[in-house]
Coordinates of C-alpha atoms in Angstrom, one line a residue:
I1 CA -47.4 -5.4 -48.8
V2 CA -46.7 -8.3 -51.6
R3 CA -44.6 -6.8 -54.7
W4 CA -44.3 -8.8 -57.7
Y5 CA -41.2 -8.1 -59.6
T6 CA -40.4 -9.6 -63.3
A7 CA -37.5 -8.4 -65.6
S8 CA -37.4 -10.3 -69.1
A9 CA -35.2 -8.4 -70.6
T10 CA -31.3 -9.8 -71.8
Q11 CA -28.5 -8.9 -69.7
E12 CA -24.8 -7.8 -71.6
N13 CA -21.2 -7.6 -70.0
E14 CA -18.4 -7.0 -72.4
G15 CA -15.2 -7.0 -70.9
L16 CA -11.8 -8.2 -71.2
E17 CA -9.6 -9.9 -68.5
A18 CA -6.1 -10.7 -68.6
E19 CA -3.6 -13.0 -65.9
V20 CA 0.2 -13.0 -66.2
T21 CA 2.4 -15.0 -64.5
W22 CA 6.2 -14.3 -64.0
S23 CA 8.9 -16.7 -62.8
P24 CA 12.0 -14.3 -63.4
I25 CA 14.4 -16.2 -61.2
R26 CA 14.0 -19.9 -60.1
N27 CA 12.5 -18.5 -56.4
Y28 CA 10.0 -15.9 -56.9
Q29 CA 7.0 -16.1 -58.4
A30 CA 4.7 -12.9 -59.1
R31 CA 1.1 -13.4 -60.6
V32 CA -0.8 -10.7 -61.7
S33 CA -4.3 -10.3 -62.7
G34 CA -7.2 -8.5 -64.0
G35 CA -10.4 -7.0 -65.6
W36 CA -11.8 -4.2 -66.9
M37 CA -16.1 -4.8 -67.8
W38 CA -16.5 -1.8 -69.3
S39 CA -20.5 -2.6 -70.4
S40 CA -22.7 -4.3 -68.0
K41 CA -26.6 -3.6 -68.9
T42 CA -30.0 -4.9 -69.2
L43 CA -30.5 -4.3 -72.9
S44 CA -34.0 -3.0 -73.7
D45 CA -37.1 -5.0 -74.6
P46 CA -39.6 -3.4 -77.1
S47 CA -41.7 -5.2 -74.5
L48 CA -41.1 -2.6 -71.9
D49 CA -41.9 0.3 -73.8
I50 CA -43.3 3.3 -71.9
L51 CA -46.8 4.1 -73.0
P52 CA -48.7 7.2 -72.1
N53 CA -50.6 5.1 -69.7
T54 CA -47.9 3.7 -68.0
P55 CA -47.7 3.9 -63.9
A56 CA -45.0 6.2 -62.7
G57 CA -43.7 3.5 -60.2
T58 CA -43.1 1.3 -63.5
V59 CA -41.1 4.4 -65.5
I60 CA -38.6 5.1 -62.4
S61 CA -38.8 1.2 -61.9
R62 CA -37.4 0.8 -66.0
N63 CA -35.0 3.4 -65.8
I64 CA -33.2 2.2 -62.7
I65 CA -32.8 -0.7 -64.0
F66 CA -32.3 0.1 -68.1
G67 CA -29.9 3.3 -66.6
N68 CA -27.9 1.6 -64.0
R69 CA -25.0 -0.7 -64.1
L70 CA -26.4 -4.3 -63.4
P71 CA -25.5 -5.5 -59.4
Y72 CA -22.4 -7.0 -58.5
A73 CA -20.6 -6.0 -62.0
P74 CA -17.9 -4.0 -60.6
E75 CA -15.5 -2.2 -63.9
F76 CA -12.3 -2.9 -62.7
R77 CA -10.6 -5.9 -60.6
F78 CA -7.6 -6.3 -59.8
N79 CA -5.0 -9.0 -58.0
V80 CA -1.4 -10.0 -57.2
F81 CA 0.6 -11.7 -55.8
N82 CA 4.4 -12.5 -55.4
K83 CA 6.0 -15.0 -53.5
Y84 CA 9.6 -15.8 -52.8
T85 CA 11.4 -19.2 -51.2
F86 CA 14.6 -18.9 -50.4
T87 CA 17.5 -21.0 -50.6
N88 CA 19.6 -21.1 -48.5
N89 CA 19.6 -20.8 -44.2
L90 CA 19.1 -17.3 -42.9
V91 CA 20.3 -17.7 -39.5
G92 CA 22.1 -20.9 -38.5
E93 CA 20.1 -23.7 -40.0
F94 CA 16.5 -21.7 -39.7
G95 CA 15.8 -20.5 -43.1
R96 CA 15.9 -22.6 -46.0
G97 CA 12.4 -23.7 -48.0
L98 CA 11.1 -20.7 -46.4
S99 CA 8.4 -19.2 -48.8
V100 CA 6.9 -15.5 -48.2
G101 CA 4.2 -14.3 -50.1
L102 CA 1.8 -10.9 -50.0
G103 CA -0.9 -10.0 -52.4
A104 CA -3.5 -7.4 -53.3
R105 CA -6.5 -7.2 -54.8
Y106 CA -8.7 -4.2 -55.6
A107 CA -12.4 -4.1 -56.9
S108 CA -13.9 -0.8 -58.4
E109 CA -17.4 0.2 -56.8
I110 CA -20.2 -2.2 -56.9
I111 CA -23.4 -1.8 -57.4
I112 CA -25.6 -4.0 -54.2
S113 CA -29.3 -3.6 -55.8
N114 CA -31.1 -1.7 -58.4
D115 CA -34.2 -1.0 -57.0
Q116 CA -36.4 1.5 -56.0
N117 CA -35.3 2.0 -52.5
F118 CA -31.9 1.1 -53.4
N119 CA -31.2 3.0 -56.7
A120 CA -27.3 3.2 -56.9
G121 CA -27.7 6.2 -59.3
R122 CA -29.6 8.7 -57.0
G123 CA -26.6 7.5 -53.6
G124 CA -28.1 4.1 -52.9
I125 CA -25.9 1.1 -51.2
T126 CA -23.1 0.1 -52.9
A127 CA -19.8 -1.8 -51.9
G128 CA -16.5 -2.3 -53.6
N129 CA -13.9 0.6 -54.3
Y130 CA -11.5 -1.3 -51.9
T131 CA -8.1 -2.6 -51.4
V132 CA -7.2 -5.8 -49.6
F133 CA -4.0 -7.1 -48.9
Q134 CA -3.5 -11.3 -47.7
G135 CA 0.2 -13.0 -46.8
V136 CA 1.5 -16.6 -47.0
F137 CA 4.2 -18.0 -44.6
S138 CA 5.4 -21.5 -45.6
L139 CA 8.4 -23.7 -43.5
P140 CA 8.9 -27.0 -44.1
V141 CA 10.1 -28.8 -40.5
E142 CA 11.4 -32.1 -40.0
V143 CA 8.9 -34.1 -36.9
F144 CA 10.4 -37.7 -35.0
G145 CA 12.5 -37.8 -38.9
Y146 CA 9.0 -37.2 -40.9
R147 CA 9.0 -34.5 -43.3
M148 CA 6.1 -31.7 -43.0
H149 CA 5.0 -28.3 -44.6
S150 CA 3.0 -25.8 -42.7
T151 CA 1.6 -22.9 -44.5
L152 CA -0.1 -20.0 -42.1
H153 CA -2.3 -17.9 -44.3
I154 CA -3.7 -14.3 -43.2
D155 CA -6.5 -12.7 -45.1
N156 CA -7.5 -9.1 -44.8
L157 CA -3.8 -8.4 -43.3
F158 CA -4.3 -5.3 -41.8
D159 CA -8.0 -5.6 -40.3
K160 CA -10.2 -3.2 -43.7
E161 CA -13.7 -2.8 -43.0
Y162 CA -15.2 -3.8 -47.1
S163 CA -17.5 -4.9 -48.4
E164 CA -17.7 -7.3 -51.1
G165 CA -21.2 -6.4 -52.5
N166 CA -23.6 -7.7 -50.0
F167 CA -25.3 -5.7 -47.2
A168 CA -23.0 -7.1 -44.5
L169 CA -19.4 -6.7 -44.2
A170 CA -16.5 -8.9 -45.4
A171 CA -14.6 -11.0 -43.1
P172 CA -12.2 -9.5 -40.8
R173 CA -8.6 -10.4 -40.3
S174 CA -8.6 -14.3 -40.3
Y175 CA -5.6 -16.9 -40.8
M176 CA -6.1 -20.3 -41.4
L177 CA -3.0 -22.8 -40.4
T178 CA -1.9 -26.0 -42.5
V179 CA 0.3 -28.7 -41.8
G180 CA 0.7 -31.6 -44.6
M181 CA 3.1 -34.6 -44.0
K182 CA 4.8 -37.1 -46.3
F183 CA 5.4 -40.1 -45.7

């Protein structure tokens, strides 16, 4: 089977994004960002008007394309990340410079595809509507007189199964350790 599909209509997104960084004390930072896209649609193209002799498949496709939100355009996104750096030792000589961070990201429902097979308006495949957490632990260390900085990033902290707008699931919990040296 060979299918050809063409859409020459214009797409339009309308929304608002905001980002705030807040640092009320020297060793604490918070970053909050979010977006609200209240409109994400394909604008009607007069050349695609339905005529009396228009095939039923074209009518169905047109209603799907012009009646649903654009694929990969969630209505809401929200991100928050907090980080605190300890300026005093916690236990004995350990802990000074330790940074601990925790963040979360949220996305509302995302349409994966707008076609007859995956029509989101009739229970088709969608993704999103997830909240995922991440953590960061950072510690300066000294090895053989060299100052080093180690950071452990943990994404998908609670190992949640979710999709970011793809037919496949997003990555499970993952770890990344980085070590940098100054000399």
